[in-house]
Amino acid sequence: MANFQDSYLSGGNIDFIEGLYARYLEDASSVDASWREVFERTNGAGRPIFNPTPIEPPAPVVPGKDGKDGKPGKNAPVAAQALAPQTRPTVAFEQDMKLQARVDQAISAFRLRGHLRANLDPLRRPRPSLEHVADVGMVDDNHFTPAELEQLVESFSVFPEARVKLKDLLGRLRRTYTGSIGVEFMQMLDSERRRWLMKRMEYTENRTEFPVEEQRHILTKLSYAEGFENFLHTKYIGAKRFALDGGEALVPMMDALLEVGGGMGLKEVVIGMAHRGRLNVLTNILGKKPDQIFSEFDGPQDPKKHMGRGDVKYHMGFSSDHTTRGGQGIHLSLAFNPSHLEAVNPVVEGRVRAKQDRSGDGSRTRVMPVLIHGDAAFIGQGVVAETLNLSRLQGYETGGTVHLVINNQVGFTTDPEESRSSIYSTALAQMLDVPVFHVNGDDPEACVHIGRLAAEYRQTFKSDVVVDLVCYRRYGHNEGDEPSFTQPEMYEIIRKHPTVRTLYAQQLASQGRVSAEEAEALKQRCMQEFDAALSRARAESQFKEPNALDGLWKPYKGGPEAGVPEVRTAVDKETLRGMLGKLAHVPEGFNIHRDVERTVIKKRQAMVQTEELQWSEGESLAYATLLSEGYVVRLSGQDVERGTFSHRHAVLHDVQTGKEFVPLNQFPTGKARFDIHNSPLSEMGVLGFEYGYSLDVPDGLTIWEAQFGDFANGAQIIIDQFIAAGESKWRRLSGITLLLPHGYEGQGPEHSSARLERFLNLSAEDNIQVVYPTTPAQIFHLLRRQVLRPLRKPLVVMSPKSMLRLPEATSKLDELATGSFQEVIADKVDPAGVTRLLLCSGKVYYDLVKERDARKDTSIAIVRVEQLYPFPFDELSGLLAKMPKLTELFWVQEEPRNSGAWHFIFPRLHDLVATRGQNPVKLGYIGRAEAASPATGFTQTHKLEQQLIVEEAILRGTKNGR
């Protein structure tokens, strides 16, 4: 008797056998008679030979009341019954089953490994040997005899028919999985999606039979894509354009994506892409007039008007209304993008989520993100992984992104074997349960087919999907370098290789579909249109800057802070008292943690009576009042629900049921909504997402909080390229708010400094606001001001740690009911008697004032500069004018001399004291010495340093004077 594990009934064939059994149960006549005989030998309870649960080895048969002489009885295991000698299959039947097992293995091999044998490279270079990969050999032709190829076998759903000839089965699998398209999808855990893809790919052999009109349309798209690049290449010789030459199939692919998406309810697409092919996509997909693009190459007539601002043409964004050939309207937006190739990814996702939230697109089918990557950047840039990880998280999901990888098969000058450790540049996408399609860029019909399939998959399953467009780069990285310096063999092939349009035109002519003459006429028509556009551009000077103040942004303004009307941020006291009472309430039967009840709920209940607030209450009341006035408030970051320092507790948890209660959800009116989300352990990806979100919610408050301010380091690209420079480069306004815990409490180099100096170094042209508030009333008024006034600027807040509960850092409820945010907070001492003025920001104020008051020295004034940028020159000038006896002015900070605000503030203080004329003032610095690391890691050392700063300021202010 054959060993059980080696027979055709072994566990390796379980999927095949269970599939047959499922068909048998639906229609017994649909399976072969030999299999019907096997299936009929069940125990009569409707169970198959194998259970769908993992198979345990058959138990040995023990003679007894259920069996005689070692033979299995009626209660023996089913498998043992099936293999009993008297019912064992005939030799011929077992041979058939062994063939079917090999066929089953081949089917699995094609589905799992077929992409490794696919014809993907347009340059036709041999693929690396992959014989070490399991089952890859089963995809080849030499595993079945000619006689076997003629036998009928189970199709295993490759065909609608149950049984087909083996040669037909293998032929279909080969055309489906090893032609111009390779597919990675068998790794997906979701069997429903796998079966959906199998049917759509195998029944069509991964091709679309295009009618001649559709083929003509594809040829037209290719002609315009190629013609545009050729025109720029001849008219703007040597100019950087990061051409699409070699990857022109991207254009008809994207066109097909929009066509299918439009037919499935898609109303808006936000696109993010780096340089390669960007200008081509702008004109041939988004419909930007080539006149405008040519004007950008020529540049403005008056360069003086654009000094220090603007950006290169292949970074610019654009939006348009696109109408598909099916008549559906889709609004298209191409996001502005810096040279950090993948940095735009989370920005696009944030914009899409904001649009979905605003429009009530709960199904996430009306707005879709499309990200176009380069192969080297997709595998090389960490923000790609951060963005992929956001895709299924509740606070960040957008219903799936279509990722299109323009795979030039080379980086700038770096070959794939030097830039990745995986076979494909798309290997990173395997972290998600999504399909990856690889397609030969020289087969435009295959590219269009996959574009359609990707759109249908995304709209059906609300899931990411990746398309790897394997192509080449005809010229160097930026048209100005010589690629054969580093890839001589590759570029020798490319020089001789016909263009995608040429190959397709030849194919259509040979098929009698579109004549060579018609294809050439189409090519000439494209060039004539581009010629006419260039003439118009140069005759009419159509250069213009982007306008970002349409639609939602019409009520808002950028530019200087001066002239922006003041707004009332104070709120009626009784309203505030009522809100505070609600924040101190939990529902009946809600089992709150006893420590949270003591430190949050009961504390707030007491505050209703004392009217003395700590930081958390000032912040929470800002949110509550904004929500009650109809504004959206969104807050995300690492552990923001509780707060890193256990101060916020915006989401309460029932300790018995785990049920959540969000006190701030009691306040929204109208379309207001409070969204708070703990983020993954990501800075760049999440801040990019929130920045993108803020671009489409100008009428709300969008906040990102760093776990510690130091961790903003990980998001520096977003801060530098988008937040600080977006208005200057692209005329894009944003009200994004950053909460960055900052302050020296002896917690070491990575938990002390939010790098205030970096934000101040980035400050220019009223681009951002940098503040360091010190009281709950200040954060209340500040957050409300950020939303209520029409100015939209990013707000960077050095937020507290120890000040969260510092008894001195409290505010009365009256301070929220009156007044506004104070950019400068004057001292309580009489300015007429002041001889030494200490200017500072943040927590160090409380240390200084404690020592000064203990000594009852009224000659020293301690003034808080709460807004560092825009610098409050007028307020400070007016303050100095009230101090006729002033002889010394010191800037005091906790940070080392080469950090913090000193280098930013010194020239401004110099200008300030220069206005005193005949009454000179000595200007100096007090703080830590220059240091390579921002803070000490030893608590006792920190305390000593802090003590020396205070003593220097209060007792010997002139020692380190400048």
PDB file of C-alpha atoms in Angstrom, residues 136-368:
ATOM      1  CA  VAL A 136       9.795  28.121 -10.967  1.00  0.00           C
ATOM      2  CA  GLY A 137      10.791  25.262 -13.251  1.00  0.00           C
ATOM      3  CA  MET A 138       7.183  24.070 -13.421  1.00  0.00           C
ATOM      4  CA  VAL A 139       6.431  27.105 -15.581  1.00  0.00           C
ATOM      5  CA  ASP A 140       8.597  25.732 -18.407  1.00  0.00           C
ATOM      6  CA  ASP A 141       7.542  23.396 -21.260  1.00  0.00           C
ATOM      7  CA  ASN A 142       9.375  20.172 -20.451  1.00  0.00           C
ATOM      8  CA  HIS A 143       7.393  18.698 -17.555  1.00  0.00           C
ATOM      9  CA  PHE A 144       4.728  16.829 -19.507  1.00  0.00           C
ATOM     10  CA  THR A 145       4.938  14.298 -22.315  1.00  0.00           C
ATOM     11  CA  PRO A 146       3.206  14.892 -25.655  1.00  0.00           C
ATOM     12  CA  ALA A 147       0.658  12.217 -24.703  1.00  0.00           C
ATOM     13  CA  GLU A 148      -0.087  13.905 -21.385  1.00  0.00           C
ATOM     14  CA  LEU A 149      -0.577  17.258 -23.112  1.00  0.00           C
ATOM     15  CA  GLU A 150      -3.494  15.736 -25.045  1.00  0.00           C
ATOM     16  CA  GLN A 151      -5.248  14.380 -21.949  1.00  0.00           C
ATOM     17  CA  LEU A 152      -8.287  15.969 -20.363  1.00  0.00           C
ATOM     18  CA  VAL A 153      -7.555  17.358 -16.897  1.00  0.00           C
ATOM     19  CA  GLU A 154      -9.411  19.370 -14.316  1.00  0.00           C
ATOM     20  CA  SER A 155      -9.049  23.063 -15.163  1.00  0.00           C
ATOM     21  CA  PHE A 156      -9.186  24.114 -11.521  1.00  0.00           C
ATOM     22  CA  SER A 157     -11.208  27.220 -12.563  1.00  0.00           C
ATOM     23  CA  VAL A 158      -8.617  28.382 -15.091  1.00  0.00           C
ATOM     24  CA  PHE A 159     -11.396  27.790 -17.635  1.00  0.00           C
ATOM     25  CA  PRO A 160     -15.126  28.031 -17.002  1.00  0.00           C
ATOM     26  CA  GLU A 161     -15.250  24.436 -18.205  1.00  0.00           C
ATOM     27  CA  ALA A 162     -14.507  21.721 -15.684  1.00  0.00           C
ATOM     28  CA  ARG A 163     -12.113  19.698 -17.889  1.00  0.00           C
ATOM     29  CA  VAL A 164      -9.889  20.764 -20.762  1.00  0.00           C
ATOM     30  CA  LYS A 165      -6.885  19.436 -22.586  1.00  0.00           C
ATOM     31  CA  LEU A 166      -3.686  19.910 -20.671  1.00  0.00           C
ATOM     32  CA  LYS A 167      -2.030  21.732 -23.582  1.00  0.00           C
ATOM     33  CA  ASP A 168      -4.881  24.267 -23.647  1.00  0.00           C
ATOM     34  CA  LEU A 169      -4.660  24.718 -19.893  1.00  0.00           C
ATOM     35  CA  LEU A 170      -0.918  25.336 -19.962  1.00  0.00           C
ATOM     36  CA  GLY A 171      -1.245  27.619 -22.971  1.00  0.00           C
ATOM     37  CA  ARG A 172      -3.741  29.812 -21.180  1.00  0.00           C
ATOM     38  CA  LEU A 173      -1.638  29.950 -18.033  1.00  0.00           C
ATOM     39  CA  ARG A 174       1.450  30.821 -20.044  1.00  0.00           C
ATOM     40  CA  ARG A 175      -0.287  33.642 -21.890  1.00  0.00           C
ATOM     41  CA  THR A 176      -1.826  34.910 -18.646  1.00  0.00           C
ATOM     42  CA  TYR A 177       1.214  34.907 -16.427  1.00  0.00           C
ATOM     43  CA  THR A 178       4.380  34.820 -18.554  1.00  0.00           C
ATOM     44  CA  GLY A 179       3.628  37.218 -21.399  1.00  0.00           C
ATOM     45  CA  SER A 180       3.953  40.997 -21.164  1.00  0.00           C
ATOM     46  CA  ILE A 181       2.361  40.930 -17.708  1.00  0.00           C
ATOM     47  CA  GLY A 182       3.650  39.312 -14.534  1.00  0.00           C
ATOM     48  CA  VAL A 183       1.522  39.259 -11.410  1.00  0.00           C
ATOM     49  CA  GLU A 184       2.351  38.822  -7.734  1.00  0.00           C
ATOM     50  CA  PHE A 185      -0.882  38.039  -5.958  1.00  0.00           C
ATOM     51  CA  MET A 186      -0.771  34.524  -4.512  1.00  0.00           C
ATOM     52  CA  GLN A 187       0.895  35.871  -1.360  1.00  0.00           C
ATOM     53  CA  MET A 188      -2.322  37.703  -0.532  1.00  0.00           C
ATOM     54  CA  LEU A 189      -4.107  36.333   2.506  1.00  0.00           C
ATOM     55  CA  ASP A 190      -7.543  37.420   1.283  1.00  0.00           C
ATOM     56  CA  SER A 191      -8.792  34.486  -0.800  1.00  0.00           C
ATOM     57  CA  GLU A 192     -11.763  36.458  -2.121  1.00  0.00           C
ATOM     58  CA  ARG A 193      -9.460  38.948  -3.781  1.00  0.00           C
ATOM     59  CA  ARG A 194      -7.241  36.188  -5.158  1.00  0.00           C
ATOM     60  CA  ARG A 195     -10.206  34.422  -6.754  1.00  0.00           C
ATOM     61  CA  TRP A 196     -11.513  37.710  -8.133  1.00  0.00           C
ATOM     62  CA  LEU A 197      -8.158  38.385  -9.787  1.00  0.00           C
ATOM     63  CA  MET A 198      -7.790  34.826 -11.072  1.00  0.00           C
ATOM     64  CA  LYS A 199     -11.087  34.950 -12.887  1.00  0.00           C
ATOM     65  CA  ARG A 200     -10.441  38.359 -14.455  1.00  0.00           C
ATOM     66  CA  MET A 201      -6.938  37.485 -15.507  1.00  0.00           C
ATOM     67  CA  GLU A 202      -7.244  33.848 -16.570  1.00  0.00           C
ATOM     68  CA  TYR A 203     -10.554  34.018 -18.422  1.00  0.00           C
ATOM     69  CA  THR A 204      -9.166  36.930 -20.505  1.00  0.00           C
ATOM     70  CA  GLU A 205      -5.588  35.614 -20.614  1.00  0.00           C
ATOM     71  CA  ASN A 206      -4.649  39.006 -19.151  1.00  0.00           C
ATOM     72  CA  ARG A 207      -5.465  40.816 -22.378  1.00  0.00           C
ATOM     73  CA  THR A 208      -8.214  43.018 -23.684  1.00  0.00           C
ATOM     74  CA  GLU A 209      -9.437  42.539 -27.239  1.00  0.00           C
ATOM     75  CA  PHE A 210      -9.526  46.182 -28.236  1.00  0.00           C
ATOM     76  CA  PRO A 211     -11.721  47.376 -31.095  1.00  0.00           C
ATOM     77  CA  VAL A 212      -9.922  49.401 -33.748  1.00  0.00           C
ATOM     78  CA  GLU A 213     -11.228  52.700 -32.398  1.00  0.00           C
ATOM     79  CA  GLU A 214      -9.736  51.934 -28.998  1.00  0.00           C
ATOM     80  CA  GLN A 215      -6.430  51.001 -30.588  1.00  0.00           C
ATOM     81  CA  ARG A 216      -6.464  54.260 -32.511  1.00  0.00           C
ATOM     82  CA  HIS A 217      -7.064  56.092 -29.231  1.00  0.00           C
ATOM     83  CA  ILE A 218      -4.088  54.349 -27.599  1.00  0.00           C
ATOM     84  CA  LEU A 219      -1.923  55.270 -30.589  1.00  0.00           C
ATOM     85  CA  THR A 220      -3.106  58.871 -30.325  1.00  0.00           C
ATOM     86  CA  LYS A 221      -2.170  59.059 -26.647  1.00  0.00           C
ATOM     87  CA  LEU A 222       1.258  57.595 -27.408  1.00  0.00           C
ATOM     88  CA  SER A 223       1.736  60.035 -30.282  1.00  0.00           C
ATOM     89  CA  TYR A 224       1.044  63.052 -28.093  1.00  0.00           C
ATOM     90  CA  ALA A 225       3.229  61.674 -25.293  1.00  0.00           C
ATOM     91  CA  GLU A 226       6.157  61.066 -27.629  1.00  0.00           C
ATOM     92  CA  GLY A 227       5.571  64.227 -29.644  1.00  0.00           C
ATOM     93  CA  PHE A 228       5.595  66.424 -26.557  1.00  0.00           C
ATOM     94  CA  GLU A 229       8.978  65.093 -25.453  1.00  0.00           C
ATOM     95  CA  ASN A 230      10.448  65.319 -28.951  1.00  0.00           C
ATOM     96  CA  PHE A 231       9.245  68.890 -29.278  1.00  0.00           C
ATOM     97  CA  LEU A 232      10.846  69.959 -26.003  1.00  0.00           C
ATOM     98  CA  HIS A 233      14.016  68.076 -26.906  1.00  0.00           C
ATOM     99  CA  THR A 234      14.438  70.075 -30.110  1.00  0.00           C
ATOM    100  CA  LYS A 235      13.139  73.485 -28.989  1.00  0.00           C
ATOM    101  CA  TYR A 236      14.745  73.637 -25.534  1.00  0.00           C
ATOM    102  CA  ILE A 237      18.058  71.923 -26.073  1.00  0.00           C
ATOM    103  CA  GLY A 238      19.850  71.099 -22.846  1.00  0.00           C
ATOM    104  CA  ALA A 239      16.953  72.183 -20.632  1.00  0.00           C
ATOM    105  CA  LYS A 240      16.058  69.856 -17.776  1.00  0.00           C
ATOM    106  CA  ARG A 241      12.669  68.225 -18.305  1.00  0.00           C
ATOM    107  CA  PHE A 242      13.020  64.717 -16.813  1.00  0.00           C
ATOM    108  CA  ALA A 243      11.416  63.222 -19.879  1.00  0.00           C
ATOM    109  CA  LEU A 244       9.055  60.290 -20.189  1.00  0.00           C
ATOM    110  CA  ASP A 245      10.893  58.960 -23.271  1.00  0.00           C
ATOM    111  CA  GLY A 246      10.806  55.185 -22.978  1.00  0.00           C
ATOM    112  CA  GLY A 247       7.859  55.178 -20.577  1.00  0.00           C
ATOM    113  CA  GLU A 248       5.235  56.806 -22.811  1.00  0.00           C
ATOM    114  CA  ALA A 249       2.804  53.952 -22.123  1.00  0.00           C
ATOM    115  CA  LEU A 250       2.146  55.676 -18.782  1.00  0.00           C
ATOM    116  CA  VAL A 251      -0.125  58.151 -20.595  1.00  0.00           C
ATOM    117  CA  PRO A 252      -2.637  55.688 -22.125  1.00  0.00           C
ATOM    118  CA  MET A 253      -2.461  53.647 -18.909  1.00  0.00           C
ATOM    119  CA  MET A 254      -3.496  56.629 -16.795  1.00  0.00           C
ATOM    120  CA  ASP A 255      -6.178  57.523 -19.318  1.00  0.00           C
ATOM    121  CA  ALA A 256      -7.616  54.009 -18.968  1.00  0.00           C
ATOM    122  CA  LEU A 257      -7.420  54.236 -15.188  1.00  0.00           C
ATOM    123  CA  LEU A 258      -9.557  57.380 -15.220  1.00  0.00           C
ATOM    124  CA  GLU A 259     -11.978  55.928 -17.754  1.00  0.00           C
ATOM    125  CA  VAL A 260     -12.754  52.855 -15.653  1.00  0.00           C
ATOM    126  CA  GLY A 261     -12.696  54.793 -12.377  1.00  0.00           C
ATOM    127  CA  GLY A 262     -15.153  57.330 -13.749  1.00  0.00           C
ATOM    128  CA  GLY A 263     -17.523  54.552 -14.653  1.00  0.00           C
ATOM    129  CA  MET A 264     -17.345  53.236 -11.080  1.00  0.00           C
ATOM    130  CA  GLY A 265     -18.251  56.441  -9.282  1.00  0.00           C
ATOM    131  CA  LEU A 266     -14.905  58.237  -9.175  1.00  0.00           C
ATOM    132  CA  LYS A 267     -15.294  62.033  -9.012  1.00  0.00           C
ATOM    133  CA  GLU A 268     -11.861  63.286  -8.014  1.00  0.00           C
ATOM    134  CA  VAL A 269      -8.255  62.125  -8.231  1.00  0.00           C
ATOM    135  CA  VAL A 270      -5.263  63.603  -6.422  1.00  0.00           C
ATOM    136  CA  ILE A 271      -1.968  62.699  -8.080  1.00  0.00           C
ATOM    137  CA  GLY A 272       1.484  62.788  -6.552  1.00  0.00           C
ATOM    138  CA  MET A 273       4.612  62.242  -8.623  1.00  0.00           C
ATOM    139  CA  ALA A 274       8.214  63.319  -8.803  1.00  0.00           C
ATOM    140  CA  HIS A 275       9.994  64.659 -11.899  1.00  0.00           C
ATOM    141  CA  ARG A 276      10.064  61.799 -14.403  1.00  0.00           C
ATOM    142  CA  GLY A 277       7.271  62.357 -16.912  1.00  0.00           C
ATOM    143  CA  ARG A 278       5.627  65.096 -14.854  1.00  0.00           C
ATOM    144  CA  LEU A 279       5.393  67.668 -17.650  1.00  0.00           C
ATOM    145  CA  ASN A 280       3.966  65.015 -19.961  1.00  0.00           C
ATOM    146  CA  VAL A 281       1.305  64.036 -17.430  1.00  0.00           C
ATOM    147  CA  LEU A 282       0.465  67.698 -16.911  1.00  0.00           C
ATOM    148  CA  THR A 283      -0.302  68.315 -20.562  1.00  0.00           C
ATOM    149  CA  ASN A 284      -1.568  64.914 -21.743  1.00  0.00           C
ATOM    150  CA  ILE A 285      -3.590  63.830 -18.689  1.00  0.00           C
ATOM    151  CA  LEU A 286      -4.462  66.957 -16.722  1.00  0.00           C
ATOM    152  CA  GLY A 287      -4.898  69.063 -19.836  1.00  0.00           C
ATOM    153  CA  LYS A 288      -2.532  71.898 -18.923  1.00  0.00           C
ATOM    154  CA  LYS A 289      -2.060  73.879 -22.092  1.00  0.00           C
ATOM    155  CA  PRO A 290       1.347  73.307 -23.656  1.00  0.00           C
ATOM    156  CA  ASP A 291       1.424  77.095 -24.185  1.00  0.00           C
ATOM    157  CA  GLN A 292       1.732  77.527 -20.417  1.00  0.00           C
ATOM    158  CA  ILE A 293       4.429  74.896 -20.096  1.00  0.00           C
ATOM    159  CA  PHE A 294       6.444  76.483 -22.905  1.00  0.00           C
ATOM    160  CA  SER A 295       6.046  79.870 -21.169  1.00  0.00           C
ATOM    161  CA  GLU A 296       7.532  78.346 -18.021  1.00  0.00           C
ATOM    162  CA  PHE A 297      10.550  77.190 -20.039  1.00  0.00           C
ATOM    163  CA  ASP A 298      10.961  80.737 -21.377  1.00  0.00           C
ATOM    164  CA  GLY A 299      10.448  82.234 -17.920  1.00  0.00           C
ATOM    165  CA  PRO A 300       8.926  85.570 -16.807  1.00  0.00           C
ATOM    166  CA  GLN A 301       9.521  88.734 -18.809  1.00  0.00           C
ATOM    167  CA  ASP A 302      10.446  90.648 -15.653  1.00  0.00           C
ATOM    168  CA  PRO A 303      12.733  88.468 -13.464  1.00  0.00           C
ATOM    169  CA  LYS A 304      12.826  91.123 -10.722  1.00  0.00           C
ATOM    170  CA  LYS A 305       9.212  90.365  -9.809  1.00  0.00           C
ATOM    171  CA  HIS A 306      10.078  86.793  -8.878  1.00  0.00           C
ATOM    172  CA  MET A 307      13.312  87.172  -6.938  1.00  0.00           C
ATOM    173  CA  GLY A 308      13.667  84.587  -4.166  1.00  0.00           C
ATOM    174  CA  ARG A 309      10.426  82.755  -4.872  1.00  0.00           C
ATOM    175  CA  GLY A 310       8.754  80.353  -7.279  1.00  0.00           C
ATOM    176  CA  ASP A 311       9.932  76.887  -8.268  1.00  0.00           C
ATOM    177  CA  VAL A 312      11.129  74.944 -11.280  1.00  0.00           C
ATOM    178  CA  LYS A 313       8.463  73.854 -13.769  1.00  0.00           C
ATOM    179  CA  TYR A 314       8.751  70.141 -13.049  1.00  0.00           C
ATOM    180  CA  HIS A 315       7.790  70.729  -9.391  1.00  0.00           C
ATOM    181  CA  MET A 316       4.639  72.702 -10.078  1.00  0.00           C
ATOM    182  CA  GLY A 317       1.132  71.487  -9.372  1.00  0.00           C
ATOM    183  CA  PHE A 318      -2.040  71.937 -11.366  1.00  0.00           C
ATOM    184  CA  SER A 319      -5.723  71.103 -11.262  1.00  0.00           C
ATOM    185  CA  SER A 320      -8.350  70.677 -13.965  1.00  0.00           C
ATOM    186  CA  ASP A 321     -11.704  69.159 -14.774  1.00  0.00           C
ATOM    187  CA  HIS A 322     -11.387  66.064 -16.932  1.00  0.00           C
ATOM    188  CA  THR A 323     -14.208  64.450 -18.865  1.00  0.00           C
ATOM    189  CA  THR A 324     -13.833  60.790 -19.730  1.00  0.00           C
ATOM    190  CA  ARG A 325     -14.896  59.452 -23.099  1.00  0.00           C
ATOM    191  CA  GLY A 326     -17.786  57.857 -21.247  1.00  0.00           C
ATOM    192  CA  GLY A 327     -18.976  61.322 -20.237  1.00  0.00           C
ATOM    193  CA  GLN A 328     -18.049  61.230 -16.536  1.00  0.00           C
ATOM    194  CA  GLY A 329     -16.486  64.334 -15.015  1.00  0.00           C
ATOM    195  CA  ILE A 330     -13.430  63.888 -12.770  1.00  0.00           C
ATOM    196  CA  HIS A 331     -11.580  66.709 -11.049  1.00  0.00           C
ATOM    197  CA  LEU A 332      -7.829  66.130 -11.258  1.00  0.00           C
ATOM    198  CA  SER A 333      -5.167  67.642  -9.000  1.00  0.00           C
ATOM    199  CA  LEU A 334      -1.426  67.177  -9.311  1.00  0.00           C
ATOM    200  CA  ALA A 335       0.219  68.042  -6.010  1.00  0.00           C
ATOM    201  CA  PHE A 336       3.220  70.344  -5.875  1.00  0.00           C
ATOM    202  CA  ASN A 337       6.365  68.354  -5.240  1.00  0.00           C
ATOM    203  CA  PRO A 338       9.933  69.087  -4.094  1.00  0.00           C
ATOM    204  CA  SER A 339      13.039  67.222  -5.227  1.00  0.00           C
ATOM    205  CA  HIS A 340      12.688  64.829  -2.307  1.00  0.00           C
ATOM    206  CA  LEU A 341      11.179  62.279  -4.627  1.00  0.00           C
ATOM    207  CA  GLU A 342       8.665  60.462  -2.431  1.00  0.00           C
ATOM    208  CA  ALA A 343       7.984  63.169   0.157  1.00  0.00           C
ATOM    209  CA  VAL A 344       4.714  64.077  -1.533  1.00  0.00           C
ATOM    210  CA  ASN A 345       3.196  60.624  -0.870  1.00  0.00           C
ATOM    211  CA  PRO A 346       1.703  61.279   2.575  1.00  0.00           C
ATOM    212  CA  VAL A 347       0.735  64.815   1.543  1.00  0.00           C
ATOM    213  CA  VAL A 348      -1.442  63.400  -1.230  1.00  0.00           C
ATOM    214  CA  GLU A 349      -2.986  60.882   1.157  1.00  0.00           C
ATOM    215  CA  GLY A 350      -3.825  63.631   3.630  1.00  0.00           C
ATOM    216  CA  ARG A 351      -5.440  65.742   0.919  1.00  0.00           C
ATOM    217  CA  VAL A 352      -7.544  62.808  -0.233  1.00  0.00           C
ATOM    218  CA  ARG A 353      -8.680  61.994   3.306  1.00  0.00           C
ATOM    219  CA  ALA A 354      -9.657  65.631   3.863  1.00  0.00           C
ATOM    220  CA  LYS A 355     -11.672  65.690   0.645  1.00  0.00           C
ATOM    221  CA  GLN A 356     -13.403  62.447   1.593  1.00  0.00           C
ATOM    222  CA  ASP A 357     -14.205  63.711   5.087  1.00  0.00           C
ATOM    223  CA  ARG A 358     -15.484  67.039   3.790  1.00  0.00           C
ATOM    224  CA  SER A 359     -17.730  65.501   1.125  1.00  0.00           C
ATOM    225  CA  GLY A 360     -19.001  62.648   3.284  1.00  0.00           C
ATOM    226  CA  ASP A 361     -17.359  60.045   1.044  1.00  0.00           C
ATOM    227  CA  GLY A 362     -17.631  57.282   3.627  1.00  0.00           C
ATOM    228  CA  SER A 363     -17.306  54.580   0.976  1.00  0.00           C
ATOM    229  CA  ARG A 364     -14.044  56.209  -0.176  1.00  0.00           C
ATOM    230  CA  THR A 365     -14.897  55.570  -3.818  1.00  0.00           C
ATOM    231  CA  ARG A 366     -15.437  59.146  -5.006  1.00  0.00           C
ATOM    232  CA  VAL A 367     -11.934  60.501  -4.268  1.00  0.00           C
ATOM    233  CA  MET A 368      -8.848  58.438  -5.090  1.00  0.00           C
TER     234      MET A 368
END
